[in-house]
C-alpha cells in the first residue's frame, strides 16, 4: 500500500514512517525543510517538502503524487500553549487554525484525485483528545483545542461528503506521547502509540468513517 505521512521528520510522524516501511509499505513522507530531515531521508527515498499552512506547497505535493492509499495528516502545532485567557491574539489563533485545521482539509481536497486512484481510500487525521468538547474538563489551550475541534468537524464533513466515492475519513488521538510536543513526562513512547494506531487503521472500514478514535481503538466523544 502507498502511504503519505505529513510532518514526518520527527516525533509521531517519523515513527509512522519507520513502522510502515518495516511492514513493507511504500511511504511518501513530508518535512517542511527536507534538507534538515536527514534521519527521514535515510529511511525513504520519497521525501517531499510540505508546509501545510501554504497553499502553494500543498499544490506542489499534490501534483507529485498520482496515487495514494492512506493519507496520514499528522503535521501539527501546539500553538500558543502558554497564552492564558486575556492574552489571546488573532495572529496566534489563526496560525494554529491554518496548520491544525485548514491545512489537513486543504491537503485532503488537493489529494482527492490521488486518493480516488488508491485501493484503500483512507484519510486519517491525527487530532487530539484536547479537541474534544465533551472531554474538556480543564479549559485553557485555546488555540490548540479550538483548531483540533475544527479538524474534527472537517473530518466528519469529509466522511459524509466523500462516502459516495468510497473515501473514508477518521480522526485519531495518538495518546500522550513522548515527543517534542508531548514532553518527557508523557505516558507513551512513539512506538507504543504508532503500533496502536496502525492496528486501529488496519481494522477501519466504511462503517468507521466519521469516527473519533483513541490510539487503542476506543471511540472518543466529539
Ligand atoms: N505528542 C502528543 O502527546 C500528542 C498528543 C495529542 C495529539 N498529538 C498530535 O500528533 C501529531 C504529531 O505530534 P508530535 O507529538 O509528533 O509533535 P512534534 O514532535 O512537535 O512534531 C510535529 C511535526 O509537525 C510538523 N509541522 C509543524 N508545523 C508544520 C507545518 N506548518 N507544515 C508542515 N509540518 C509542520 C513539524 O515539522 P518541523 O520539524 O518543521 O517543525 C513536525 O514534523 C500532531 O498533530 C499533534 O497535535 C500529539
Coordinates of N, CA and C and ligand atoms in Angstrom, one line a residue:
X1 N 0.8 -1.2 0.0 CA 0.0 0.0 0.0 C 0.9 1.3 0.0
X2 N 0.4 2.3 -0.6 CA 1.1 3.6 -0.7 C 0.6 4.5 0.4
X3 N 1.4 4.9 1.3 CA 1.0 5.8 2.4 C 1.7 7.2 2.2
X4 N 1.0 8.2 2.7 CA 1.6 9.6 2.8 C 1.5 10.0 4.3
X5 N 2.7 10.4 4.8 CA 2.7 10.9 6.2 C 3.2 12.3 6.2
X6 N 2.5 13.2 6.8 CA 2.9 14.6 6.9 C 3.6 14.9 8.2
X7 N 4.5 15.8 8.2 CA 5.2 16.2 9.5 C 6.0 15.0 10.0
X8 N 6.8 14.4 9.0 CA 7.4 13.1 9.3 C 8.9 13.1 9.6
X9 N 9.4 14.3 9.8 CA 10.8 14.5 10.2 C 11.1 14.2 11.6
X10 N 10.1 14.2 12.5 CA 10.4 13.9 13.9 C 9.1 13.4 14.6
X11 N 9.2 13.0 15.8 CA 8.0 12.6 16.6 C 7.2 11.5 16.1
X12 N 5.9 11.6 16.2 CA 5.0 10.5 15.8 C 5.1 10.3 14.3
X13 N 5.2 11.3 13.5 CA 5.3 11.2 12.0 C 6.5 10.3 11.6
X14 N 7.6 10.6 12.2 CA 8.8 9.8 11.9 C 8.6 8.3 12.3
X15 N 8.0 8.1 13.4 CA 7.7 6.7 13.9 C 6.7 6.0 12.9
X16 N 5.7 6.7 12.4 CA 4.8 6.1 11.4 C 5.6 5.6 10.2
X17 N 6.5 6.5 9.8 CA 7.3 6.1 8.6 C 8.1 4.8 8.9
X18 N 8.8 4.8 10.0 CA 9.6 3.6 10.4 C 8.7 2.3 10.4
X19 N 7.6 2.4 11.0 CA 6.8 1.2 11.2 C 6.2 0.8 9.9
X20 N 5.7 1.7 9.1 CA 5.1 1.4 7.8 C 6.1 0.8 6.8
X21 N 7.3 1.3 6.9 CA 8.4 0.7 6.0 C 8.7 -0.7 6.4
X22 N 8.7 -0.9 7.8 CA 9.0 -2.2 8.3 C 8.0 -3.2 7.9
X23 N 6.8 -2.7 7.7 CA 5.6 -3.6 7.3 C 5.6 -3.8 5.8
X24 N 6.6 -3.2 5.1 CA 6.7 -3.4 3.6 C 5.9 -2.4 2.8
X25 N 5.4 -1.3 3.4 CA 4.6 -0.4 2.6 C 5.6 0.6 1.8
X26 N 5.0 1.3 0.8 CA 5.7 2.4 0.2 C 5.3 3.7 1.0
X27 N 6.3 4.5 1.4 CA 5.9 5.6 2.2 C 6.4 6.9 1.6
X28 N 5.5 7.8 1.3 CA 5.9 9.2 0.9 C 5.8 10.0 2.2
X29 N 6.8 10.7 2.5 CA 6.9 11.4 3.8 C 7.2 12.9 3.5
X30 N 6.7 13.8 4.4 CA 6.9 15.2 4.1 C 7.6 15.8 5.3
X31 N 8.4 16.9 5.0 CA 9.0 17.7 6.0 C 9.0 19.1 5.5
X32 N 8.9 20.1 6.4 CA 8.9 21.5 6.0 C 10.2 21.8 5.3
X33 N 11.3 21.3 5.8 CA 12.6 21.5 5.2 C 13.3 20.2 5.0
X34 N 13.2 19.5 3.9 CA 13.8 18.2 3.6 C 15.3 18.2 3.8
X35 N 16.0 19.4 3.6 CA 17.4 19.4 3.7 C 17.8 19.2 5.1
X36 N 16.9 19.4 6.1 CA 17.3 19.2 7.5 C 16.7 17.9 8.0
X37 N 16.1 17.1 7.1 CA 15.4 15.8 7.6 C 16.3 14.6 7.2
X38 N 17.5 14.6 7.8 CA 18.5 13.6 7.4 C 18.0 12.2 7.9
X39 N 17.5 12.1 9.1 CA 17.0 10.8 9.6 C 15.9 10.2 8.6
X40 N 15.0 11.0 8.3 CA 13.9 10.6 7.4 C 14.4 10.2 6.0
X41 N 15.4 11.0 5.5 CA 15.9 10.7 4.2 C 16.6 9.4 4.2
X42 N 17.2 9.0 5.3 CA 17.8 7.7 5.4 C 16.8 6.5 5.4
X43 N 15.6 6.8 5.6 CA 14.5 5.8 5.7 C 13.8 5.5 4.4
X44 N 13.4 6.6 3.7 CA 12.7 6.5 2.5 C 13.2 7.5 1.4
X45 N 13.2 7.1 0.2 CA 13.7 8.0 -0.9 C 12.6 9.0 -1.3
X46 N 11.3 8.8 -0.8 CA 10.2 9.6 -1.2 C 10.0 10.7 -0.1
X47 N 10.9 11.7 0.0 CA 10.7 12.8 0.9 C 10.3 14.0 0.1
X48 N 9.2 14.6 0.5 CA 8.7 15.8 -0.2 C 8.7 17.0 0.8
X49 N 8.8 18.2 0.2 CA 8.7 19.4 1.0 C 7.2 19.7 1.2
X50 N 6.8 20.0 2.4 CA 5.4 20.4 2.6 C 5.3 21.3 3.9
X51 N 4.7 22.5 3.7 CA 4.3 23.3 4.8 C 2.8 23.3 4.6
X52 N 2.1 22.7 5.6 CA 0.6 22.6 5.5 C -0.1 23.9 5.6
X53 N 0.6 25.0 6.0 CA 0.0 26.3 6.1 C 0.2 27.1 4.8
X54 N 0.6 26.5 3.7 CA 1.0 27.2 2.5 C 0.3 26.5 1.3
X55 N -0.7 27.1 0.7 CA -1.5 26.5 -0.4 C -0.6 26.1 -1.6
X56 N 0.4 26.9 -1.9 CA 1.3 26.6 -3.0 C 2.1 25.3 -2.7
X57 N 2.5 25.1 -1.5 CA 3.2 23.9 -1.1 C 2.3 22.7 -1.2
X58 N 1.1 22.9 -0.8 CA 0.1 21.8 -0.9 C -0.1 21.4 -2.3
X59 N -0.3 22.4 -3.2 CA -0.5 22.1 -4.6 C 0.7 21.4 -5.3
X60 N 1.9 21.8 -4.9 CA 3.1 21.1 -5.4 C 3.2 19.7 -5.0
X61 N 2.8 19.4 -3.8 CA 2.9 18.0 -3.3 C 1.8 17.2 -4.1
X62 N 0.6 17.7 -4.2 CA -0.5 17.0 -4.8 C -0.1 16.7 -6.3
X63 N 0.6 17.6 -6.9 CA 1.0 17.4 -8.3 C 2.0 16.3 -8.5
X64 N 2.7 16.0 -7.4 CA 3.8 15.0 -7.4 C 3.2 13.6 -7.1
X65 N 2.0 13.5 -6.6 CA 1.5 12.2 -6.2 C 0.3 11.7 -7.1
X66 N 0.6 10.7 -7.8 CA -0.5 10.2 -8.7 C -1.5 9.3 -8.0
X67 N -1.0 8.5 -7.0 CA -1.9 7.6 -6.4 C -1.5 7.4 -4.9
X68 N -2.4 7.4 -4.0 CA -2.1 7.2 -2.6 C -3.2 6.4 -2.0
X69 N -2.9 5.4 -1.1 CA -3.9 4.5 -0.5 C -4.4 5.1 0.8
X70 N -3.4 5.5 1.7 CA -3.7 6.0 3.0 C -2.9 7.4 3.2
X71 N -3.7 8.4 3.6 CA -3.1 9.7 3.9 C -3.1 9.8 5.4
X72 N -2.0 10.1 6.0 CA -1.9 10.4 7.5 C -1.6 11.8 7.7
X73 N -2.6 12.6 8.0 CA -2.4 14.0 8.2 C -1.9 14.2 9.7
X74 N -0.6 14.1 9.8 CA 0.0 14.1 11.2 C 0.5 15.5 11.6
X75 N 1.0 16.3 10.7 CA 1.7 17.5 11.0 C 0.8 18.4 11.9
X76 N 1.3 19.0 12.9 CA 0.5 19.8 13.8 C 1.4 20.7 14.7
X77 N 0.7 21.6 15.3 CA 1.4 22.5 16.2 C 0.6 22.7 17.5
X78 N 1.3 22.9 18.6 CA 0.7 23.1 19.9 C 0.1 24.5 20.0
X79 N 0.6 25.4 19.1 CA 0.0 26.7 19.0 C 0.5 27.5 20.2
X80 N -0.2 28.5 20.6 CA 0.1 29.4 21.7 C -0.2 28.8 23.1
X81 N 0.5 27.7 23.4 CA 0.0 26.9 24.5 C 0.1 27.6 25.9
X82 N 1.1 28.5 25.9 CA 1.3 29.2 27.2 C 0.4 30.4 27.4
X83 N -0.4 30.8 26.3 CA -1.2 32.0 26.4 C -2.5 31.8 27.1
X84 N -2.7 32.4 28.3 CA -4.0 32.2 29.0 C -5.0 33.2 28.4
X85 N -6.2 33.0 28.9 CA -7.3 34.0 28.5 C -6.8 35.4 29.0
X86 N -7.0 36.3 28.1 CA -6.5 37.7 28.4 C -5.3 38.0 27.5
X87 N -4.7 36.9 27.0 CA -3.5 37.1 26.1 C -3.7 36.5 24.7
X88 N -5.0 36.1 24.4 CA -5.2 35.5 23.1 C -5.1 36.6 22.0
X89 N -4.6 36.2 20.8 CA -4.5 37.1 19.7 C -5.0 36.5 18.5
X90 N -5.5 37.3 17.5 CA -6.0 36.8 16.3 C -4.8 36.0 15.5
X91 N -3.6 36.6 15.6 CA -2.5 36.0 14.9 C -2.2 34.6 15.5
X92 N -2.2 34.5 16.8 CA -1.9 33.2 17.4 C -2.9 32.1 17.1
X93 N -4.2 32.5 17.2 CA -5.3 31.6 16.9 C -5.3 31.2 15.4
X94 N -5.1 32.2 14.6 CA -5.1 31.9 13.1 C -4.0 31.0 12.7
X95 N -2.8 31.2 13.3 CA -1.7 30.3 12.9 C -2.0 28.9 13.3
X96 N -2.5 28.6 14.4 CA -2.8 27.2 14.8 C -3.9 26.7 13.9
X97 N -4.9 27.5 13.6 CA -6.0 27.1 12.8 C -5.5 26.7 11.4
X98 N -4.6 27.5 10.8 CA -4.1 27.2 9.5 C -3.4 25.9 9.4
X99 N -2.6 25.6 10.5 CA -1.8 24.3 10.5 C -2.6 23.1 10.9
X100 N -3.4 23.2 11.9 CA -4.1 22.1 12.5 C -5.4 21.7 11.9
X101 N -6.1 22.7 11.3 CA -7.4 22.5 10.7 C -7.5 22.8 9.2
X102 N -7.1 24.0 8.8 CA -7.3 24.3 7.4 C -6.3 23.5 6.6
X103 N -5.1 23.3 7.0 CA -4.1 22.6 6.3 C -4.5 21.1 5.9
X104 N -4.9 20.3 6.9 CA -5.3 19.0 6.6 C -6.5 18.9 5.7
X105 N -7.4 19.8 5.8 CA -8.6 19.8 4.9 C -8.1 20.2 3.5
X106 N -7.3 21.2 3.3 CA -6.9 21.6 2.0 C -6.0 20.6 1.4
X107 N -5.2 19.9 2.2 CA -4.3 18.8 1.6 C -5.2 17.7 1.1
X108 N -6.2 17.3 1.9 CA -7.1 16.2 1.6 C -7.8 16.6 0.3
X109 N -8.3 17.8 0.2 CA -9.0 18.3 -1.0 C -8.1 18.2 -2.2
X110 N -6.9 18.6 -2.1 CA -5.9 18.6 -3.2 C -5.6 17.2 -3.6
X111 N -5.6 16.2 -2.7 CA -5.2 14.8 -3.0 C -6.4 14.0 -3.4
X112 N -7.6 14.5 -3.5 CA -8.7 13.6 -3.8 C -8.5 12.8 -5.1
X113 N -8.0 13.4 -6.2 CA -7.8 12.5 -7.4 C -6.8 11.3 -7.1
X114 N -5.7 11.6 -6.3 CA -4.8 10.5 -6.0 C -5.4 9.5 -5.0
X115 N -6.2 10.0 -4.1 CA -6.9 9.1 -3.1 C -7.9 8.2 -3.9
X116 N -8.6 8.8 -4.8 CA -9.5 8.1 -5.7 C -8.9 7.0 -6.5
X117 N -7.7 7.2 -6.9 CA -7.0 6.1 -7.6 C -6.4 5.0 -6.7
X118 N -6.4 5.3 -5.4 CA -5.8 4.3 -4.5 C -6.8 3.2 -4.2
X119 N -6.3 2.1 -3.6 CA -7.2 1.0 -3.2 C -7.9 1.2 -1.9
X120 N -7.2 1.8 -0.9 CA -7.7 1.8 0.4 C -8.6 3.0 0.7
X121 N -8.3 4.1 0.0 CA -9.2 5.4 0.0 C -9.4 5.8 1.5
X122 N -8.4 6.0 2.2 CA -8.5 6.3 3.7 C -7.7 7.5 4.0
X123 N -8.3 8.4 4.8 CA -7.6 9.6 5.3 C -7.7 9.6 6.8
X124 N -6.6 9.6 7.5 CA -6.5 9.6 9.0 C -5.9 10.9 9.4
X125 N -6.7 11.7 10.1 CA -6.2 13.0 10.6 C -5.8 12.8 12.1
X126 N -4.6 13.1 12.4 CA -4.1 13.0 13.8 C -4.6 14.2 14.6
X127 N -5.6 14.0 15.4 CA -6.1 15.1 16.2 C -5.6 15.0 17.6
X128 N -6.4 15.5 18.6 CA -6.0 15.3 20.0 C -7.3 15.3 20.8
X129 N -7.2 14.5 21.8 CA -8.4 14.5 22.8 C -8.7 15.9 23.3
X130 N -7.7 16.8 23.2 CA -7.9 18.1 23.7 C -8.8 18.9 22.7
X131 N -9.1 18.3 21.6 CA -10.1 18.9 20.6 C -11.5 18.4 20.8
X132 N -11.6 17.5 21.8 CA -13.0 17.0 22.2 C -13.7 18.0 23.1
X133 N -14.8 18.5 22.7 CA -15.6 19.4 23.5 C -16.2 18.7 24.7
X134 N -16.7 17.4 24.5 CA -17.2 16.6 25.6 C -16.2 16.3 26.6
X135 N -14.9 16.2 26.2 CA -13.9 15.7 27.1 C -13.2 16.9 27.8
X136 N -13.5 18.1 27.5 CA -12.8 19.2 28.1 C -13.2 19.6 29.5
X137 N -12.4 19.2 30.5 CA -12.7 19.5 31.8 C -11.7 20.4 32.5
X138 N -10.8 20.9 31.7 CA -9.7 21.7 32.4 C -9.5 23.1 31.7
X139 N -10.2 23.3 30.5 CA -10.1 24.6 29.9 C -8.7 25.0 29.3
X140 N -8.5 26.2 29.0 CA -7.2 26.7 28.5 C -6.8 26.2 27.1
X141 N -5.6 26.3 26.8 CA -5.0 25.8 25.5 C -6.0 26.2 24.3
X142 N -6.4 27.5 24.3 CA -7.4 27.9 23.3 C -7.0 27.6 21.9
X143 N -5.8 28.0 21.4 CA -5.5 27.8 20.0 C -5.5 26.3 19.6
X144 N -4.9 25.5 20.5 CA -4.8 24.1 20.2 C -6.2 23.4 20.3
X145 N -6.9 23.6 21.3 CA -8.2 23.0 21.5 C -9.1 23.4 20.3
X146 N -9.2 24.7 20.1 CA -10.1 25.2 19.0 C -9.7 24.6 17.6
X147 N -8.5 24.6 17.3 CA -8.0 24.2 16.0 C -8.2 22.7 15.8
X148 N -8.0 21.9 16.9 CA -8.2 20.4 16.7 C -9.7 20.1 16.7
X149 N -10.6 20.9 17.4 CA -12.0 20.7 17.3 C -12.5 21.0 15.9
X150 N -11.9 22.0 15.3 CA -12.2 22.4 13.9 C -11.8 21.2 12.9
X151 N -10.6 20.6 13.2 CA -10.2 19.5 12.4 C -11.2 18.3 12.5
X152 N -11.6 18.1 13.8 CA -12.6 17.0 14.0 C -13.9 17.3 13.1
X153 N -14.3 18.5 13.1 CA -15.5 18.8 12.3 C -15.2 18.6 10.8
X154 N -14.0 19.0 10.3 CA -13.7 18.8 8.9 C -13.7 17.3 8.6
X155 N -13.2 16.5 9.5 CA -13.2 15.1 9.2 C -14.6 14.5 9.1
X156 N -15.5 15.0 10.0 CA -16.9 14.5 9.9 C -17.5 14.9 8.6
X157 N -17.4 16.1 8.2 CA -18.0 16.5 6.9 C -17.3 15.8 5.7
X158 N -16.0 15.6 5.8 CA -15.4 14.8 4.7 C -16.0 13.4 4.6
X159 N -16.2 12.8 5.8 CA -16.7 11.4 5.8 C -18.1 11.4 5.1
X160 N -18.9 12.4 5.4 CA -20.2 12.4 4.8 C -20.2 12.7 3.3
X161 N -19.4 13.7 2.9 CA -19.3 14.2 1.5 C -18.6 13.2 0.6
X162 N -17.7 12.4 1.2 CA -16.9 11.5 0.3 C -17.4 10.1 0.4
X163 N -18.4 9.8 1.2 CA -18.9 8.4 1.2 C -19.3 7.9 -0.1
X164 N -20.0 8.7 -1.0 CA -20.4 8.2 -2.3 C -19.2 7.8 -3.2
X165 N -18.0 8.3 -2.9 CA -16.8 8.0 -3.6 C -16.0 6.8 -2.9
X166 N -16.6 6.4 -1.8 CA -15.9 5.3 -1.1 C -14.7 5.7 -0.3
X167 N -14.5 7.0 -0.1 CA -13.4 7.6 0.7 C -13.8 7.7 2.1
X168 N -12.9 7.2 3.0 CA -13.1 7.2 4.4 C -12.3 8.2 5.1
X169 N -12.9 8.9 6.1 CA -12.1 9.9 6.9 C -12.4 9.7 8.4
X170 N -11.3 9.6 9.1 CA -11.4 9.5 10.6 C -10.4 10.4 11.3
X171 N -10.7 10.8 12.5 CA -9.7 11.5 13.4 C -9.2 10.5 14.5
X172 N -8.0 10.6 14.8 CA -7.4 9.7 15.8 C -6.5 10.4 16.8
X173 N -6.7 10.1 18.0 CA -5.9 10.7 19.1 C -4.7 9.7 19.4
X174 N -3.5 10.2 19.3 CA -2.3 9.3 19.5 C -2.0 8.9 20.9
X175 N -2.8 9.4 21.9 CA -2.4 9.3 23.3 C -1.5 10.4 23.7
X176 N -1.0 10.4 24.9 CA 0.0 11.4 25.3 C 1.4 10.8 25.1
X177 N 2.1 11.3 24.1 CA 3.3 10.7 23.6 C 4.6 11.5 23.8
X178 N 5.6 10.8 24.2 CA 6.9 11.4 24.4 C 7.6 11.9 23.1
X179 N 7.3 13.1 22.8 CA 7.9 13.8 21.6 C 8.2 15.2 22.0
X180 N 8.7 16.0 21.1 CA 8.9 17.4 21.4 C 7.6 18.1 21.9
X181 N 6.5 17.7 21.3 CA 5.2 18.3 21.7 C 4.7 17.7 23.0
X182 N 4.8 16.4 23.2 CA 4.2 15.8 24.4 C 5.1 15.9 25.6
X183 N 6.4 16.1 25.4 CA 7.4 16.2 26.5 C 7.8 14.8 27.1
X184 N 8.8 14.9 27.9 CA 9.4 13.7 28.5 C 8.4 13.0 29.5
X185 N 7.5 13.7 30.1 CA 6.6 13.2 31.1 C 5.4 12.4 30.5
X186 N 5.3 12.3 29.2 CA 4.2 11.7 28.6 C 4.2 10.2 28.9
X187 N 3.0 9.6 28.7 CA 2.9 8.2 29.2 C 3.2 7.1 28.1
X188 N 3.3 7.5 26.8 CA 3.5 6.5 25.8 C 4.8 6.9 25.0
X189 N 5.5 5.9 24.5 CA 6.6 6.1 23.6 C 5.9 6.2 22.2
X190 N 6.6 6.9 21.2 CA 6.1 6.9 19.9 C 5.8 5.5 19.3
X191 N 6.7 4.5 19.7 CA 6.5 3.2 19.2 C 5.1 2.6 19.7
X192 N 4.8 2.8 21.0 CA 3.6 2.3 21.5 C 2.4 2.9 20.9
X193 N 2.5 4.3 20.7 CA 1.4 5.0 20.1 C 1.1 4.6 18.7
X194 N 2.2 4.5 17.9 CA 2.0 4.2 16.5 C 1.6 2.8 16.3
X195 N 2.1 1.9 17.1 CA 1.7 0.4 16.9 C 0.2 0.3 17.2
X196 N -0.3 1.0 18.2 CA -1.7 1.0 18.5 C -2.5 1.6 17.3
X197 N -2.1 2.8 16.9 CA -2.8 3.4 15.8 C -2.8 2.6 14.5
X198 N -1.7 1.9 14.2 CA -1.7 1.1 13.0 C -2.7 -0.1 13.1
X199 N -2.8 -0.6 14.3 CA -3.7 -1.7 14.5 C -5.2 -1.2 14.3
X200 N -5.5 0.0 14.8 CA -6.8 0.6 14.6 C -7.0 0.8 13.1
X201 N -6.0 1.4 12.4 CA -6.1 1.7 11.0 C -6.4 0.5 10.2
X202 N -5.7 -0.6 10.5 CA -5.9 -1.9 9.8 C -7.4 -2.3 9.8
X203 N -8.1 -2.0 10.9 CA -9.5 -2.5 11.1 C -10.5 -1.5 10.6
X204 N -10.1 -0.4 10.0 CA -11.0 0.6 9.6 C -11.7 0.2 8.3
X205 N -13.0 0.4 8.2 CA -13.8 0.2 7.0 C -14.8 1.3 6.8
X206 N -15.7 1.1 5.9 CA -16.6 2.2 5.5 C -17.5 2.6 6.8
X207 N -17.8 1.6 7.6 CA -18.6 1.9 8.8 C -17.9 2.8 9.8
X208 N -16.6 2.8 9.7 CA -15.8 3.6 10.7 C -15.7 5.1 10.3
X209 N -16.1 5.4 9.1 CA -15.9 6.8 8.6 C -16.7 7.8 9.5
X210 N -16.0 8.9 9.8 CA -16.6 10.0 10.6 C -16.3 9.8 12.1
X211 N -15.7 8.7 12.4 CA -15.5 8.4 13.9 C -14.2 9.1 14.4
X212 N -14.2 9.2 15.8 CA -13.0 9.8 16.5 C -12.5 8.7 17.4
X213 N -11.3 8.2 17.0 CA -10.7 7.0 17.7 C -9.5 7.4 18.6
X214 N -9.4 6.7 19.7 CA -8.2 6.8 20.5 C -7.2 5.8 19.9
X215 N -5.9 5.9 20.3 CA -4.9 5.1 19.7 C -5.1 3.6 20.0
X216 N -5.9 3.3 21.0 CA -6.1 1.9 21.4 C -7.4 1.4 20.8
X217 N -8.1 2.2 20.0 CA -9.3 1.7 19.3 C -10.6 2.1 19.9
X218 N -10.5 2.6 21.2 CA -11.7 3.1 21.8 C -12.2 4.3 21.1
X219 N -13.6 4.5 21.1 CA -14.1 5.7 20.5 C -14.1 6.8 21.5
X220 N -13.8 8.1 21.0 CA -13.9 9.3 21.9 C -15.0 10.1 21.5
X221 N -15.7 10.7 22.4 CA -16.9 11.6 22.1 C -16.4 12.9 21.5
X222 N -17.1 13.4 20.5 CA -16.7 14.7 19.9 C -16.9 15.8 20.9
Ligands
LIG1 N1 2.7 14.2 21.4 C1 1.5 14.1 22.0 O1 1.3 13.8 23.2 C2 0.3 14.4 21.1 C3 -1.0 14.3 21.8 C4 -2.1 14.5 21.0 C5 -2.0 14.8 19.7 N2 -0.8 14.9 19.1 C6 -0.7 15.3 17.6 O2 0.1 14.4 17.0 C7 0.7 15.0 15.8 C8 2.2 14.8 15.9 O3 2.7 15.4 17.1 P1 4.1 15.1 17.7 O4 4.0 14.9 19.1 O5 4.9 14.2 16.8 O6 4.7 16.7 17.5 P2 6.2 17.2 17.2 O7 7.2 16.3 17.7 O8 6.1 18.6 17.7 O9 6.2 17.2 15.6 C9 5.3 18.0 14.9 C10 5.6 17.7 13.4 O10 4.7 18.6 12.7 C11 5.4 19.4 11.7 N3 4.8 20.7 11.5 C12 4.6 21.7 12.3 N4 4.1 22.7 11.6 C13 4.0 22.3 10.3 C14 3.6 23.0 9.1 N5 3.2 24.3 9.1 N6 3.7 22.3 7.9 C15 4.2 21.0 7.9 N7 4.6 20.4 9.0 C16 4.5 21.0 10.2 C17 6.8 19.5 12.4 O11 7.7 19.9 11.4 P3 9.0 20.9 11.8 O12 10.1 19.9 12.4 O13 9.4 21.5 10.6 O14 8.5 21.8 12.9 C18 7.0 18.1 12.9 O15 7.4 17.2 11.9 C19 0.3 16.5 15.9 O16 -0.8 16.7 15.0 C20 -0.2 16.6 17.3 O17 -1.1 17.7 17.5 C21 0.4 14.7 19.8

